[in-house]
């Protein structure tokens, strides 16, 4: 008997197009012998659409979800990844793939994620929380990375090398969020580890993936092909074990479920947590599927683990 799976993409955030690509790829890859896929999307204005582009009001959308066995949300960023869709599924009484309301909300908030990481002994980049009210008084202390607290896909992220660039970088980030992180530049290798809760409840960490890029891994580098993604990353045993342990500890401390990608800098002084993505990019060529494919878990099998885990 096939399970009916609602796959949701799109959303109201600046990651709308990325999310649509992830959702389409996921829906195409789910085994039709095991799953009957129902495709839904959320438009930029927040309205829901069925697979024919017909607009649904929220009540109709919830009715569609209620007719499915499980929901697979692939909506990146605010109004999706931040626990919003998990809450809707909870209220509708439908099992869903991924982290719950609390973990989604906390991991989406880069400032709170830093506080959690530091509480369990994992280093983060020194930084300050800035709002529109405090931004004009921010003093220049050296090169920094400016980023919205709750946005993804590197939208609004700027590497600021000179004092005269700071105001424009703050404006760009504040256009996407009312809180902004201003962090000291961390010099090190960018290395990510994904953590998956398998259908049997066990946790497994993926091989590490290194992002090799000239400069900041920004929006252009991420989607313009300017980054070299190397998986498995070339790491010695000590660094590999430290990254795996930190990824598992961060996943557990945040209360994550499903799959999450934990991003680090590997510096001469050790690892530094950058951020956590509870709804990472999920096309077949995205980082997380590449990482698990390198461990012998192909894309369709990874999706199967996620859906079966939600149904367990």
Coordinates of C-alpha atoms in Angstrom, one line a residue, residues 11-292:
X11 CA 7.1 30.2 0.7
X12 CA 7.1 33.9 1.5
X13 CA 10.8 34.2 2.1
X14 CA 13.6 35.4 -0.2
X15 CA 14.4 31.6 -0.6
X16 CA 11.2 31.0 -2.6
X17 CA 12.8 29.9 -5.8
X18 CA 15.3 27.7 -4.1
X19 CA 12.6 26.0 -2.2
X20 CA 10.5 25.4 -5.3
X21 CA 13.5 23.7 -6.9
X22 CA 14.1 21.5 -3.8
X23 CA 10.4 20.5 -3.6
X24 CA 10.2 19.6 -7.3
X25 CA 13.3 17.5 -7.0
X26 CA 12.1 15.7 -3.9
X27 CA 8.6 15.1 -5.4
X28 CA 10.2 13.7 -8.6
X29 CA 12.6 11.4 -6.7
X30 CA 10.1 9.8 -4.2
X31 CA 9.6 6.2 -5.3
X32 CA 6.1 6.0 -7.0
X33 CA 5.8 2.4 -6.0
X34 CA 5.9 3.4 -2.4
X35 CA 4.5 7.0 -2.3
X36 CA 1.6 8.8 -3.9
X37 CA 2.9 12.4 -4.0
X38 CA 0.6 15.4 -3.6
X39 CA 2.4 18.6 -4.7
X40 CA 1.6 21.9 -2.9
X41 CA 3.3 25.2 -3.0
X42 CA 3.1 28.5 -1.1
X43 CA 3.2 31.6 -3.2
X44 CA 5.2 34.7 -2.4
X45 CA 2.1 36.4 -1.0
X46 CA 1.4 33.4 1.3
X47 CA -1.5 31.9 -0.7
X48 CA -1.4 28.1 -1.3
X49 CA -1.4 26.5 -4.7
X50 CA -2.2 22.9 -5.8
X51 CA -0.2 21.1 -8.6
X52 CA -2.3 22.8 -11.3
X53 CA -1.7 26.3 -9.9
X54 CA -5.2 26.6 -8.5
X55 CA -5.2 28.9 -5.4
X56 CA -6.4 27.3 -2.2
X57 CA -7.5 29.1 1.0
X58 CA -5.8 27.9 4.2
X59 CA -8.8 25.8 5.2
X60 CA -8.7 24.0 1.8
X61 CA -4.9 23.5 2.1
X62 CA -5.3 22.0 5.6
X63 CA -8.0 19.7 4.2
X64 CA -5.5 18.5 1.6
X65 CA -2.9 17.9 4.2
X66 CA -5.4 16.1 6.4
X67 CA -6.0 13.7 3.5
X68 CA -2.3 12.8 3.4
X69 CA -0.4 10.3 5.5
X70 CA 2.6 12.5 6.0
X71 CA 3.8 16.0 5.1
X72 CA 7.3 16.7 3.7
X73 CA 7.8 20.5 4.0
X74 CA 10.7 21.8 1.9
X75 CA 10.1 25.5 2.6
X76 CA 13.4 27.3 3.4
X77 CA 13.6 30.3 5.6
X78 CA 11.0 32.3 7.6
X79 CA 7.4 31.1 7.4
X80 CA 8.5 27.6 6.8
X81 CA 11.8 26.4 8.2
X82 CA 11.4 28.5 11.4
X83 CA 8.8 26.0 12.8
X84 CA 5.8 27.7 11.1
X85 CA 4.9 24.7 8.9
X86 CA 5.7 22.2 11.7
X87 CA 3.1 24.1 13.8
X88 CA 0.5 23.8 11.1
X89 CA 1.1 20.1 10.8
X90 CA 0.9 19.7 14.5
X91 CA -2.5 21.6 14.6
X92 CA -3.7 19.5 11.6
X93 CA -2.7 16.3 13.4
X94 CA -0.4 15.2 10.5
X95 CA 3.0 13.6 10.9
X96 CA 5.7 15.5 9.1
X97 CA 9.4 15.2 8.1
X98 CA 11.9 17.4 9.9
X99 CA 12.4 19.3 13.1
X100 CA 9.6 20.3 15.3
X101 CA 8.3 23.8 16.2
X102 CA 10.9 24.6 18.8
X103 CA 14.0 23.3 17.0
X104 CA 13.0 25.0 13.8
X105 CA 12.5 28.3 15.5
X106 CA 15.7 28.2 17.5
X107 CA 17.9 27.0 14.7
X108 CA 16.5 29.6 12.3
X109 CA 17.6 32.3 14.8
X110 CA 21.4 32.5 14.3
X111 CA 21.8 34.5 17.5
X112 CA 20.0 32.0 19.7
X113 CA 21.8 29.1 18.0
X114 CA 25.1 30.7 19.0
X115 CA 23.9 30.9 22.6
X116 CA 23.0 27.2 22.6
X117 CA 26.3 26.2 21.0
X118 CA 28.3 28.1 23.5
X119 CA 26.3 26.6 26.3
X120 CA 27.5 23.1 25.3
X121 CA 31.1 24.2 24.7
X122 CA 31.1 24.7 21.0
X123 CA 32.8 27.9 19.8
X124 CA 31.1 30.5 17.6
X125 CA 32.4 33.6 15.9
X126 CA 32.5 36.6 18.3
X127 CA 29.7 38.9 17.2
X128 CA 27.1 41.5 18.1
X129 CA 23.3 41.7 17.7
X130 CA 22.3 44.9 15.9
X131 CA 18.9 46.4 15.2
X132 CA 17.9 49.4 13.1
X133 CA 17.9 51.5 16.3
X134 CA 21.5 50.5 17.3
X135 CA 23.0 50.2 13.8
X136 CA 24.0 54.0 13.5
X137 CA 26.1 53.8 16.6
X138 CA 28.0 50.6 15.6
X139 CA 31.7 51.4 15.8
X140 CA 34.1 50.0 13.2
X141 CA 36.5 47.4 14.8
X142 CA 37.8 45.6 11.8
X143 CA 36.6 43.3 9.0
X144 CA 33.2 41.7 9.8
X145 CA 30.5 39.6 8.2
X146 CA 27.1 41.2 8.4
X147 CA 24.1 38.8 8.1
X148 CA 20.3 38.8 8.9
X149 CA 19.5 36.7 12.0
X150 CA 16.8 34.7 10.3
X151 CA 17.4 34.3 6.5
X152 CA 19.1 31.7 4.4
X153 CA 20.8 31.0 1.1
X154 CA 23.3 33.8 2.0
X155 CA 20.7 36.5 1.2
X156 CA 21.7 39.8 2.8
X157 CA 25.2 38.5 3.8
X158 CA 28.1 40.9 3.2
X159 CA 31.8 40.6 3.9
X160 CA 32.7 44.2 5.1
X161 CA 36.4 45.0 4.6
X162 CA 36.4 48.8 5.1
X163 CA 34.5 51.2 7.4
X164 CA 32.8 53.0 4.5
X165 CA 31.1 49.7 3.5
X166 CA 29.5 49.0 6.8
X167 CA 26.4 51.1 6.5
X168 CA 25.3 49.7 3.2
X169 CA 25.9 46.1 4.5
X170 CA 23.7 46.8 7.5
X171 CA 21.0 48.3 5.3
X172 CA 21.0 45.2 3.1
X173 CA 20.7 42.8 6.0
X174 CA 18.0 45.0 7.8
X175 CA 15.9 44.9 4.6
X176 CA 15.4 41.2 5.3
X177 CA 15.3 41.1 9.1
X178 CA 14.8 43.4 12.0
X179 CA 17.8 41.9 13.7
X180 CA 21.3 41.5 12.3
X181 CA 24.5 39.7 13.3
X182 CA 27.8 41.5 12.9
X183 CA 30.5 38.8 13.4
X184 CA 34.2 38.9 13.3
X185 CA 35.7 37.3 10.3
X186 CA 36.7 33.7 11.0
X187 CA 39.7 32.5 9.0
X188 CA 39.5 28.8 8.3
X189 CA 38.2 26.1 6.1
X190 CA 34.4 25.9 5.6
X191 CA 33.3 22.4 6.4
X192 CA 29.7 21.1 6.8
X193 CA 28.4 17.9 8.4
X194 CA 24.8 16.7 8.0
X195 CA 23.0 14.7 10.7
X196 CA 20.2 12.3 9.9
X197 CA 17.7 10.5 12.2
X198 CA 17.1 7.3 10.4
X199 CA 13.8 5.5 10.3
X200 CA 14.9 3.2 13.1
X201 CA 15.6 6.2 15.4
X202 CA 19.4 6.1 15.2
X203 CA 21.5 9.1 14.4
X204 CA 24.1 9.1 11.7
X205 CA 26.5 11.9 10.6
X206 CA 27.4 12.2 7.0
X207 CA 30.9 12.5 5.6
X208 CA 32.1 16.1 5.9
X209 CA 31.9 18.4 2.9
X210 CA 34.3 21.2 2.3
X211 CA 33.4 24.4 0.5
X212 CA 36.4 25.8 -1.4
X213 CA 35.7 29.3 -2.6
X214 CA 37.7 32.4 -3.3
X215 CA 36.3 34.8 -0.7
X216 CA 32.9 34.6 1.0
X217 CA 30.5 31.7 0.2
X218 CA 27.8 34.2 -0.8
X219 CA 24.7 34.0 -3.0
X220 CA 26.7 34.2 -6.2
X221 CA 29.2 31.6 -5.2
X222 CA 26.4 29.3 -3.8
X223 CA 24.2 29.3 -6.9
X224 CA 26.6 30.6 -9.7
X225 CA 28.9 27.6 -9.7
X226 CA 31.8 29.5 -8.2
X227 CA 32.3 27.1 -5.3
X228 CA 34.2 23.8 -5.3
X229 CA 32.3 21.3 -3.1
X230 CA 34.6 18.5 -1.9
X231 CA 33.0 15.4 -0.3
X232 CA 34.4 13.7 1.6
X233 CA 36.5 16.6 2.8
X234 CA 40.2 15.9 3.2
X235 CA 40.5 15.8 7.0
X236 CA 42.7 14.0 9.5
X237 CA 41.1 11.6 11.9
X238 CA 41.1 14.1 14.8
X239 CA 39.4 16.9 12.9
X240 CA 36.9 14.5 11.3
X241 CA 35.9 13.1 14.7
X242 CA 35.7 16.6 16.3
X243 CA 33.4 17.8 13.5
X244 CA 31.2 14.7 13.7
X245 CA 30.9 15.0 17.5
X246 CA 30.1 18.7 17.4
X247 CA 27.5 18.2 14.7
X248 CA 25.7 15.4 16.7
X249 CA 25.9 17.5 19.9
X250 CA 24.4 20.6 18.2
X251 CA 21.6 18.6 16.6
X252 CA 20.7 17.0 19.9
X253 CA 21.0 20.3 21.9
X254 CA 18.6 22.1 19.4
X255 CA 16.2 19.1 19.5
X256 CA 16.4 18.6 15.7
X257 CA 14.7 15.8 13.8
X258 CA 14.8 14.5 10.3
X259 CA 18.0 15.9 8.6
X260 CA 19.9 19.0 9.4
X261 CA 23.1 20.5 8.1
X262 CA 25.6 21.9 10.6
X263 CA 28.1 24.4 9.2
X264 CA 31.5 25.0 10.7
X265 CA 34.8 26.8 10.1
X266 CA 37.8 24.7 10.8
X267 CA 40.5 27.0 12.1
X268 CA 44.0 26.5 13.5
X269 CA 42.5 26.8 17.0
X270 CA 39.8 24.3 16.3
X271 CA 36.2 24.3 15.0
X272 CA 33.8 27.2 15.1
X273 CA 30.1 26.8 14.5
X274 CA 28.7 29.0 11.7
X275 CA 25.0 28.0 11.5
X276 CA 22.5 25.2 11.4
X277 CA 20.0 24.5 8.6
X278 CA 17.0 22.3 9.6
X279 CA 15.5 22.5 6.0
X280 CA 18.7 22.5 3.9
X281 CA 18.7 22.5 0.1
X282 CA 17.3 19.2 -1.1
X283 CA 17.8 18.9 -4.8
X284 CA 19.9 15.8 -5.8
X285 CA 22.9 18.1 -6.3
X286 CA 22.5 20.0 -3.0
X287 CA 25.1 19.6 -0.3
X288 CA 23.2 17.2 2.0
X289 CA 22.2 14.7 -0.7
X290 CA 25.8 14.8 -2.0
X291 CA 27.1 14.1 1.5
X292 CA 25.0 11.1 2.1

